[in-house]
XYZ file of C-alpha atoms in Angstrom:
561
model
C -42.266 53.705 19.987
C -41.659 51.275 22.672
C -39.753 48.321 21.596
C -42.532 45.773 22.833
C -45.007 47.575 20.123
C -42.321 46.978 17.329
C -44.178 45.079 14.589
C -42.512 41.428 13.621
C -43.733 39.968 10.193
C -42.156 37.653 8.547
C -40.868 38.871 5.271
C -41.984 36.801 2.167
C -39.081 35.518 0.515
C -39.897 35.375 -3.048
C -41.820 38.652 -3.744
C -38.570 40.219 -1.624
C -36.308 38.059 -4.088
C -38.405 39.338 -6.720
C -38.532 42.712 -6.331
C -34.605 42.699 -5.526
C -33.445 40.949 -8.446
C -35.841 43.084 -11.093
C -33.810 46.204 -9.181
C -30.778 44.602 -9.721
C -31.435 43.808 -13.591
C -32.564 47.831 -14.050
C -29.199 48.559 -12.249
C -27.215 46.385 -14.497
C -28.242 47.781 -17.510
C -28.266 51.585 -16.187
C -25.967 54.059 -17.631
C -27.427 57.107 -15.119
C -25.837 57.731 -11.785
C -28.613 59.048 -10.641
C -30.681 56.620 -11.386
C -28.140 53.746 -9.873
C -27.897 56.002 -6.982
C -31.766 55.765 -6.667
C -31.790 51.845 -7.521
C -29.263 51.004 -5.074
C -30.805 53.187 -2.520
C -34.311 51.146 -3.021
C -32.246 48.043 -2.771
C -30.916 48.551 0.472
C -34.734 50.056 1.842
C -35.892 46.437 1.449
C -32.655 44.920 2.367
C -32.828 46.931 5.770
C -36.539 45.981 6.071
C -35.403 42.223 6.144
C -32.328 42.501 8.848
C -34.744 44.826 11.076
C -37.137 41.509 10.623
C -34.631 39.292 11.378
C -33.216 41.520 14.462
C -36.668 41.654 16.237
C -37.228 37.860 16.234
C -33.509 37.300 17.565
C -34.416 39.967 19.871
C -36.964 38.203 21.135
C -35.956 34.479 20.593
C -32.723 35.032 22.899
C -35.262 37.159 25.673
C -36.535 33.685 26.204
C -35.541 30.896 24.221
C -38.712 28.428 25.262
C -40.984 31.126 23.338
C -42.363 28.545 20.523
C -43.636 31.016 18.476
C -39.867 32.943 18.017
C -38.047 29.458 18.588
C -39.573 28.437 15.511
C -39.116 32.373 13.978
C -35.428 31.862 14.828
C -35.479 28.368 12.938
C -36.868 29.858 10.118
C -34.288 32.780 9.562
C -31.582 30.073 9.969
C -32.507 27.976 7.093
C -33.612 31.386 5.050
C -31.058 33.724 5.905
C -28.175 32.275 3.514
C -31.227 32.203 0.712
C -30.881 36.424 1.437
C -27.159 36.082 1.497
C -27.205 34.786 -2.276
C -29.671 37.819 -2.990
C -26.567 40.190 -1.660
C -24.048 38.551 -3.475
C -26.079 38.985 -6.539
C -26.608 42.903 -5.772
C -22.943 42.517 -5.013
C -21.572 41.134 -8.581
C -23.372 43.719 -10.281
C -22.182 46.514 -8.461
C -18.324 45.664 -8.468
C -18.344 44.500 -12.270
C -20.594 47.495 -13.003
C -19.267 49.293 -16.661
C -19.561 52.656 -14.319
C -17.984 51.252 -11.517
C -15.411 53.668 -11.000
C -18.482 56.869 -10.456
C -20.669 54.122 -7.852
C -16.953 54.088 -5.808
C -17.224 58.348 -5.629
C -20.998 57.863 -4.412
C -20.681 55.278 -2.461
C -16.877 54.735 -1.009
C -14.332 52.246 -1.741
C -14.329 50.516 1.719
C -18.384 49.163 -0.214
C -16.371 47.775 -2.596
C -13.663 46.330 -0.980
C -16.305 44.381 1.228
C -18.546 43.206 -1.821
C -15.113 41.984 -2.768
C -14.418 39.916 0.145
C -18.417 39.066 0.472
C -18.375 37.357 -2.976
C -15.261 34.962 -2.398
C -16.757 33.577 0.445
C -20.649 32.931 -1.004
C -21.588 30.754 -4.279
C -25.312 28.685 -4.142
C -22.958 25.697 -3.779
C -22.601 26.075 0.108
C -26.336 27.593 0.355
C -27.070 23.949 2.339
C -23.808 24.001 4.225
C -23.956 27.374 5.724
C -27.899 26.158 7.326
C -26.142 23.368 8.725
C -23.714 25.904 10.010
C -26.305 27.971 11.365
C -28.346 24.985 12.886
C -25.641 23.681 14.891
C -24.732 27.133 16.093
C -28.495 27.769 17.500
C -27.928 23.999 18.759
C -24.909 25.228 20.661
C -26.930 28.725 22.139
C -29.807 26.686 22.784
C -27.686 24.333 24.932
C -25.661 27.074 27.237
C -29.540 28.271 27.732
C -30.593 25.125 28.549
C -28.432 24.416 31.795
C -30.304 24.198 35.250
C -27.723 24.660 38.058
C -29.069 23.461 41.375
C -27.238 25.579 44.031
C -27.659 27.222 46.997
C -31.338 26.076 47.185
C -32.074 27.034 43.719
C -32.253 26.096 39.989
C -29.689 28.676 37.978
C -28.646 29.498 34.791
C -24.829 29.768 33.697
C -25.395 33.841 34.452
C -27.015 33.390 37.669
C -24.062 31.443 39.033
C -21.446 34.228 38.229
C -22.430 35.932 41.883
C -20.814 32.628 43.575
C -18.760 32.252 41.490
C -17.059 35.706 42.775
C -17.792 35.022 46.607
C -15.957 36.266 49.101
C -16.186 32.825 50.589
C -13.063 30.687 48.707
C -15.250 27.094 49.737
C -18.306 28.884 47.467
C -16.443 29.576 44.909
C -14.599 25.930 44.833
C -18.475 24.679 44.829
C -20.280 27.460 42.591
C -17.236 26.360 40.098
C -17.372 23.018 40.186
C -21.395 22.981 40.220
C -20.863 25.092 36.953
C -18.440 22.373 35.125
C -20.610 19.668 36.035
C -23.139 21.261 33.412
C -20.338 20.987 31.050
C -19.261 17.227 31.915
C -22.657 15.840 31.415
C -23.090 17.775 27.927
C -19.535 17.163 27.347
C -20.097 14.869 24.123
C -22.843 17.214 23.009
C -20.265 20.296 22.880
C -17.536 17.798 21.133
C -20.460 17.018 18.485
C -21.846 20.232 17.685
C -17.971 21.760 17.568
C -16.550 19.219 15.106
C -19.808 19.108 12.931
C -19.397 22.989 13.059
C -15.563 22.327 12.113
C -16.212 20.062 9.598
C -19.108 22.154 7.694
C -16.385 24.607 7.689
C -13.490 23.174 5.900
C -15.900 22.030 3.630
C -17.038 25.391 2.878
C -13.678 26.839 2.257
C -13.295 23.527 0.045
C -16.129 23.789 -1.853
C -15.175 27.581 -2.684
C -11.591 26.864 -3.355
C -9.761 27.697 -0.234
C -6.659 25.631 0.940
C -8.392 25.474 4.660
C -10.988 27.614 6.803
C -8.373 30.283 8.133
C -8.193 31.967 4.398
C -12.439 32.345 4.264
C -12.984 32.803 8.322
C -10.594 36.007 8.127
C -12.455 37.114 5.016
C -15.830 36.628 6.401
C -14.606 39.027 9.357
C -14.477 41.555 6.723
C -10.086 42.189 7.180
C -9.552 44.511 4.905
C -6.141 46.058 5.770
C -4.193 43.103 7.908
C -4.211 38.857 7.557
C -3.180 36.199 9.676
C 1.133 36.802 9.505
C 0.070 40.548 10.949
C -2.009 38.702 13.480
C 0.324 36.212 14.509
C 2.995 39.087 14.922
C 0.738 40.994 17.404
C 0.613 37.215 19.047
C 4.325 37.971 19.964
C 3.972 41.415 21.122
C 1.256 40.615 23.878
C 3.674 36.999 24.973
C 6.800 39.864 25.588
C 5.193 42.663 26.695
C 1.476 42.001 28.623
C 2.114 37.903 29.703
C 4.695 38.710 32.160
C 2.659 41.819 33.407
C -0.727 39.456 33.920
C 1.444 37.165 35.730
C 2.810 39.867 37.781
C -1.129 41.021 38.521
C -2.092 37.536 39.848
C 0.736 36.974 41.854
C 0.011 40.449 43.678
C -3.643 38.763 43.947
C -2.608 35.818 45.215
C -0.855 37.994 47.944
C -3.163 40.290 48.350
C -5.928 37.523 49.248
C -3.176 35.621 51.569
C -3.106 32.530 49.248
C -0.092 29.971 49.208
C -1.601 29.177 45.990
C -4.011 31.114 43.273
C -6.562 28.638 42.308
C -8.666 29.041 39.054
C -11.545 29.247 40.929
C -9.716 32.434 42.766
C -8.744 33.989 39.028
C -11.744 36.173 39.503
C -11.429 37.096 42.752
C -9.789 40.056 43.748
C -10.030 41.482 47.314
C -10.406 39.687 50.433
C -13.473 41.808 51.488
C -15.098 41.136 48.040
C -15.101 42.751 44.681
C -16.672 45.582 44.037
C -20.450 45.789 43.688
C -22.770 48.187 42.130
C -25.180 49.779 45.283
C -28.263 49.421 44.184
C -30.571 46.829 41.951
C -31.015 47.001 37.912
C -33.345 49.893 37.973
C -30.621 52.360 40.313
C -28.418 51.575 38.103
C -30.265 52.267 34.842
C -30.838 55.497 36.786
C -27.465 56.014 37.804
C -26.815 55.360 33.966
C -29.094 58.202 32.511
C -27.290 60.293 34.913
C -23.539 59.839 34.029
C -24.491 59.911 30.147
C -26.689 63.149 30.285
C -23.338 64.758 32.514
C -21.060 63.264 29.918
C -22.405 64.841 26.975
C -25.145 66.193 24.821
C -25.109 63.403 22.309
C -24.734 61.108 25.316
C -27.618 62.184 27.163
C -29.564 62.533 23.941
C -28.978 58.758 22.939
C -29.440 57.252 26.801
C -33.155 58.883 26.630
C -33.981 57.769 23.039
C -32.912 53.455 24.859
C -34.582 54.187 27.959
C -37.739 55.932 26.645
C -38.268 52.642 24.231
C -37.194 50.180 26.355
C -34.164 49.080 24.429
C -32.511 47.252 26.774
C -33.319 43.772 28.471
C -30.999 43.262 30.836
C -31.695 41.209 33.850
C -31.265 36.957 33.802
C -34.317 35.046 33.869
C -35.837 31.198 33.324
C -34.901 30.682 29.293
C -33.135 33.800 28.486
C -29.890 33.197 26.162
C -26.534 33.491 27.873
C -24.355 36.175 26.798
C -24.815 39.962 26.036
C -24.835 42.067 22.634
C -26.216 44.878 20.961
C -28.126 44.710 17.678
C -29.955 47.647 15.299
C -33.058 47.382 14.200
C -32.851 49.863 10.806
C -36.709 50.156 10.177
C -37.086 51.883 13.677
C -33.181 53.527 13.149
C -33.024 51.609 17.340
C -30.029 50.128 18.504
C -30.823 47.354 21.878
C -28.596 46.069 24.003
C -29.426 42.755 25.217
C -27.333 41.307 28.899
C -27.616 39.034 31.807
C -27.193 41.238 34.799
C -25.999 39.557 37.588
C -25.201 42.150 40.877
C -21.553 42.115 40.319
C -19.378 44.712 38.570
C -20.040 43.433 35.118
C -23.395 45.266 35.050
C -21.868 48.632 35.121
C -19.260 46.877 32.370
C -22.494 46.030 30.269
C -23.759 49.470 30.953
C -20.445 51.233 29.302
C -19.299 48.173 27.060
C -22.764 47.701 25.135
C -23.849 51.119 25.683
C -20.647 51.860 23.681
C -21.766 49.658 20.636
C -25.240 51.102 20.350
C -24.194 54.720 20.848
C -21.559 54.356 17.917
C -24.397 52.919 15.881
C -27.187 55.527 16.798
C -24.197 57.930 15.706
C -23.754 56.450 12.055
C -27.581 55.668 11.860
C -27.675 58.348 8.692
C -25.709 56.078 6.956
C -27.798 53.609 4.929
C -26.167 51.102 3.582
C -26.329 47.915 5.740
C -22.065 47.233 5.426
C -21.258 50.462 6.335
C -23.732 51.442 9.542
C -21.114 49.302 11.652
C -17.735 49.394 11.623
C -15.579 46.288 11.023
C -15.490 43.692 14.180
C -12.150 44.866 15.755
C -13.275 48.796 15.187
C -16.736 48.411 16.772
C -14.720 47.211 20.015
C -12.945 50.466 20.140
C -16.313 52.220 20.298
C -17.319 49.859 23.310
C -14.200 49.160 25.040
C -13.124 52.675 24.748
C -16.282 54.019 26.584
C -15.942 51.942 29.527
C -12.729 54.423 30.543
C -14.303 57.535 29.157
C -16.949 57.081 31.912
C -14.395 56.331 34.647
C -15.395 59.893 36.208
C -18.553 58.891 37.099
C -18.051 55.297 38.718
C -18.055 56.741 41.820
C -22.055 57.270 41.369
C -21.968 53.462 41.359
C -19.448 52.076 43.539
C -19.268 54.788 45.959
C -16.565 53.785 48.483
C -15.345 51.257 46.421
C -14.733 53.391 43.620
C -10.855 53.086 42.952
C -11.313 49.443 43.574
C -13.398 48.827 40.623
C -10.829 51.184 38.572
C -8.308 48.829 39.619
C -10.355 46.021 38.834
C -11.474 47.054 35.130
C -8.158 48.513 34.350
C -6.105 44.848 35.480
C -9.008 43.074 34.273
C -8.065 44.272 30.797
C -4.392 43.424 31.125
C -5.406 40.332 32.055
C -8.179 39.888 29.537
C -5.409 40.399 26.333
C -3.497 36.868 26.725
C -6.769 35.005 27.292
C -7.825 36.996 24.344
C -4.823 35.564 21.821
C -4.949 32.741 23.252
C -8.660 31.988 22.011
C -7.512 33.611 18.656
C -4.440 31.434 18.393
C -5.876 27.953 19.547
C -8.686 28.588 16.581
C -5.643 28.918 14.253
C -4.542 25.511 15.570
C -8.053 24.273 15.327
C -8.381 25.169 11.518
C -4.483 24.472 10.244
C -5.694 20.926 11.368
C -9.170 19.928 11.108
C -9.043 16.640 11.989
C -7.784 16.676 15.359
C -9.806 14.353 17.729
C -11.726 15.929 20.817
C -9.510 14.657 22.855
C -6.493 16.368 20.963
C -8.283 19.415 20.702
C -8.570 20.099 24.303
C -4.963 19.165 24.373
C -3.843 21.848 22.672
C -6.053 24.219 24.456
C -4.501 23.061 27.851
C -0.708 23.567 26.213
C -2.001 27.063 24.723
C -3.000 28.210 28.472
C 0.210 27.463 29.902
C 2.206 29.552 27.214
C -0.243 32.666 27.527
C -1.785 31.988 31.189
C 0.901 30.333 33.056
C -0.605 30.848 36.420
C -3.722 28.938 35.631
C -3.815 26.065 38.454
C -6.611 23.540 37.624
C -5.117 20.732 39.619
C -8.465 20.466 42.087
C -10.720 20.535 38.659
C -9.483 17.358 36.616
C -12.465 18.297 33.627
C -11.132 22.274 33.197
C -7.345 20.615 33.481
C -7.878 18.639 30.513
C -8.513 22.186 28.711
C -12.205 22.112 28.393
C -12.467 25.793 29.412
C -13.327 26.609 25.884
C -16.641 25.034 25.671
C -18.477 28.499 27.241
C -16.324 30.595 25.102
C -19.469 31.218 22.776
C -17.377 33.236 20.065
C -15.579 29.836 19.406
C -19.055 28.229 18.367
C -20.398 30.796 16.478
C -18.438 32.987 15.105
C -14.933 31.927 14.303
C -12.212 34.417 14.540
C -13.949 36.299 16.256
C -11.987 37.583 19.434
C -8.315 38.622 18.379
C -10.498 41.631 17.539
C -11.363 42.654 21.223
C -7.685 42.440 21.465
C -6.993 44.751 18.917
C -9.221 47.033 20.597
C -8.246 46.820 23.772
C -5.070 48.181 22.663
C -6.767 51.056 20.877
C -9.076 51.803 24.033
C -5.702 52.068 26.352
C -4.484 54.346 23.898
C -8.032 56.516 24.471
C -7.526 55.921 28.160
C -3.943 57.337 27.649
C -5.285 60.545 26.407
C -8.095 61.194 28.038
C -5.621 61.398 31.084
C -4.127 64.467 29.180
C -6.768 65.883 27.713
C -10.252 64.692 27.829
C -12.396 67.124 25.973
C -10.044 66.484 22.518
C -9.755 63.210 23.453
C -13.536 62.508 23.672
C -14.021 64.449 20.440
C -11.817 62.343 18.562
C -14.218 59.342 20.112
C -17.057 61.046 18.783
C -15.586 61.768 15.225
C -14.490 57.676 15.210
C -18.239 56.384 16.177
C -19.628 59.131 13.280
C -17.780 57.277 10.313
C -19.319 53.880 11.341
C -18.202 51.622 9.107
C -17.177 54.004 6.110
C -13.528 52.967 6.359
C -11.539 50.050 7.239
C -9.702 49.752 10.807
C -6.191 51.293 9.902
C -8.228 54.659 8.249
C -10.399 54.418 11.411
C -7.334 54.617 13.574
C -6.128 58.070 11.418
C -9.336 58.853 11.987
C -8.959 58.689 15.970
C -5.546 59.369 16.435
C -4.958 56.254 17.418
C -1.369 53.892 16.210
C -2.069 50.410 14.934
C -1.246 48.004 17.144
C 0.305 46.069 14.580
C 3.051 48.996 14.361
C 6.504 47.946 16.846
C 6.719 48.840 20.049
C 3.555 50.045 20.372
C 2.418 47.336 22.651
C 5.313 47.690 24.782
C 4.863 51.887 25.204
C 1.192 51.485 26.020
C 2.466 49.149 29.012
C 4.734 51.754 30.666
C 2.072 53.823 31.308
C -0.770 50.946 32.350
C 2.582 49.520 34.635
C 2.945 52.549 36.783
C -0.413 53.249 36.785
C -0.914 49.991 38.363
C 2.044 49.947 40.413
C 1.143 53.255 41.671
C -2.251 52.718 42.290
C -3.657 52.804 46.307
C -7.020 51.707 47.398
């Protein structure tokens, strides 16, 4: 069934909260396993009913965000979805203070559990009222990005449509494509401060209200960390500032050499070769093409899952007039569907969508026997594995889109990720700032942010841009907005994926087995099992940030185009 014929209906809150809560009593008071098996398995039939509900009117809220009849869809499930979050944390106080707890853990795993756990210390009705604030302001902030109306080069653009200039080969259109772009930003300048301190503010109160010394405490327990907190965190901080910082620098100094530059501009950051980056050869449809082909010669399962998207149009991935920034991949559970959702754009990012999101829906059509809503994904930093990890285990077939340019765009992805790790701690790091002191002023917010860049991206030169040199740059770093502490996990990852790149280079058939075993556990077990489960070291362990780099630093060094 095509995705366009997927039925939407909004679910009716109270018979739902009905029917959930009579299950719930009749699983309290059971003394069967079978029959809690049975109960919980009802329980989460209706429970998967409502997030496939919810999914399709995202879906098709961010396709086009002037839609009135999903704009107001989306409104809805902001102000109803905590209501369904008090409905879980019901079904979860029940099952973790169950009298046969200890036989629903052999059924049903302890990594359940241990997320019910975490669930229920940061939910009580008390903050039912804060968390649609929350969710209001966030939509506010989405709705804004998707607003912007770039005039340039003879026509009106969205933030995505301006990423082609921004990466000219011309250096005055990129100065202009840049500076067109932070205009958007300066005249909605006060309307990003407001929406980010009431965001910060309905926050702390949260973690108040449930008894939480600040926000850090419930935002890392909300990203479901199970097996590492914030001193583990700040530790891997250190590794990436001794062992990747000075290798980034290296990379853009090479750049700024390579492109004949006295000095490396930000607007130049992206910007690799003087005859242009590389660029897929063909439009959206070739490469959808070129896509079915590489996944079908990959592997079975690959092939299998790239027909099952393709076949029911699960992907929407060009920019258009009132499409949401951005790009992600959701599940629908009533239709078992994964859909990836981008903004392509004609540069090398579309093939990055193509691997990156591709790798986050085929882990999740992998797990889709697994039916229990907290367990079909993996944890945030484990699902990046899955995505980041495919983008090199489909190196081999880049050449089908880059042709000539081939070992340019491995270049290109491979530095890119270097690169990418400092920026990536850096976001993580400046949130920890944000949160250990909540009321910090706009104004010493973007302070901090500026001082945070020059410790983890020294070569950053804003001088021509006085708005970005005040440290603004955060404002399109969407994560930030909606989903706090949310991005030391691609970090994480990214470490993880090197180590699958590292292997592959050995041995690629064992290698892309243990891949396959890692997206088949979903989200069974937390992200140190999931690494046993790979064969992958934790990147919290010593050293192992600085042995990944010996290889990625000859690689590099090595590396002709």
């Amino acid at each position: 069934m095509k995705f366009k014929d997927f039925k939407y209906e909004r679910p009716i809150y109270d018979s739902t909260k009905e029917k959930i809560n009579n299950l719930i009593g009749t699983l309290k008071n059971s003394k069967d396993i079978q029959e809690q098996k049975n109960i919980v398995n009802e329980i989460n039939h209706i429970r998967n009913h409502v997030s496939s509900m919810s999914s399709i009117a995202h879906i098709r809220h961010t396709i086009n965000t002037e839609d009135e009849f999903y704009d107001k869809e989306n409104e809805y499930w902001d102000e109803i979805s905590p209501l369904y979050q008090e409905l879980d944390s019901n079904f979860y106080e029940v099952m973790v203070n169950h009298s046969n707890k200890s036989e629903l853990v052999k059924v049903f795993g302890e990594q359940l559990f241990k997320l019910m756990e975490n669930s229920l210390k940061t939910f009580s009705t008390e903050i039912i009222e804060d968390l649609q604030e929350e969710n209001k302001e966030v939509s506010k902030y989405v709705k804004l990005l998707a607003s912007a109306k770039i005039l340039f080069d003879g026509k009106e653009r969205n933030l995505s449509g301006m990423t082609p200039y921004i990466l000219s080969k011309d250096r005055t259109i990129r100065k202009a494509a840049q500076e067109a772009k932070s205009t958007f930003f300066i005249n909605n300048e006060k309307k990003f401060d407001d929406i980010f301190n009431n965001l910060v503010n309905i926050r702390v109160k949260i973690a108040h209200k449930l008894g939480f010394k600040n926000f850090i405490e419930l935002g890392y327990l909300r990203m479901n960390r199970i097996d590492y907190n914030s001193e583990m965190v700040d530790s891997f901080r250190k590794q990436v500032l001794e062992s990747i910082v000075p290798i980034a620098s290296n990379l853009y100094e090479k750049q700024k050499e390579r492109l004949n530059l006295d000095t490396l501009k930000y607007y130049d950051e992206k910007f690799e070769f003087n005859d242009g980056n590389p660029t897929p050869k063909g439009d959206s449809n070739w490469i959808i093409e070129q896509g079915k082909k590489m996944y079908h010669e990959l592997s079975p399962e690959t092939g299998e899952f790239i027909d099952f998207m393709i076949n029911n149009d699960l992907m929407d991935l060009t920019t258009k007039k009132g499409k949401a920034g951005g790009g992600y991949c959701t599940f629908i559970p009533d239709y078992k569907s994964p859909f990836i959702f981008s903004n392509f754009n004609g540069t090398s990012g579309d093939i990055d969508v193509l691997t990156h999101e591709a790798g986050h829906a085929f882990q999740v059509y992998r797990s889709s026997w697994i039916e229990i809503p907290e367990l079909l994904w993996a944890t945030y930093e484990s699902s990046e594995i899955h995505s980041m990890s495919m983008e090199f285990f489909t190196w081999n077939w880049m050449e089908n889109f880059f042709k000539e340019d081939t070992n340019k765009y491995k270049y290109l992805h491979l530095s890119s990720a270097i690169k990418f790790i400092p920026y990536g701690v850096l976001v993580d790091h400046f949130q920890h700032k944000i949160y250990e002191n909540p009321n910090l002023t706009p104004s010493e917010r973007k302070t901090i942010w500026r001082e945070l860049e020059k410790v983890y991206k020294p070569h950053s030169d804003y001088s021509e841009n006085p708005f970005l040199n005040k440290g603004t740059w955060w404002f399109q770093q969407a994560h930030i907005f909606e989903v706090p502490f949310y991005y030391i996990d691609y970090t994480l990852a990214q470490i993880c994926a090197l180590q699958f790149w590292q292997k592959m280079n050995k041995d690629y058939k064992n290698s892309w087995k243990d891949y396959l075993d890692l997206c088949h556990e979903g989200g069974t077990k937390s992200f140190l099992n999931l690494l046993k489960v790979a064969k992958l070291q934790s990147p919290f362990e010593d050293k192992c940030v600085e042995n990944i780099m010996i290889d990625v630093k000859e690689f590099l060094n090595n590396f002709h185009f």
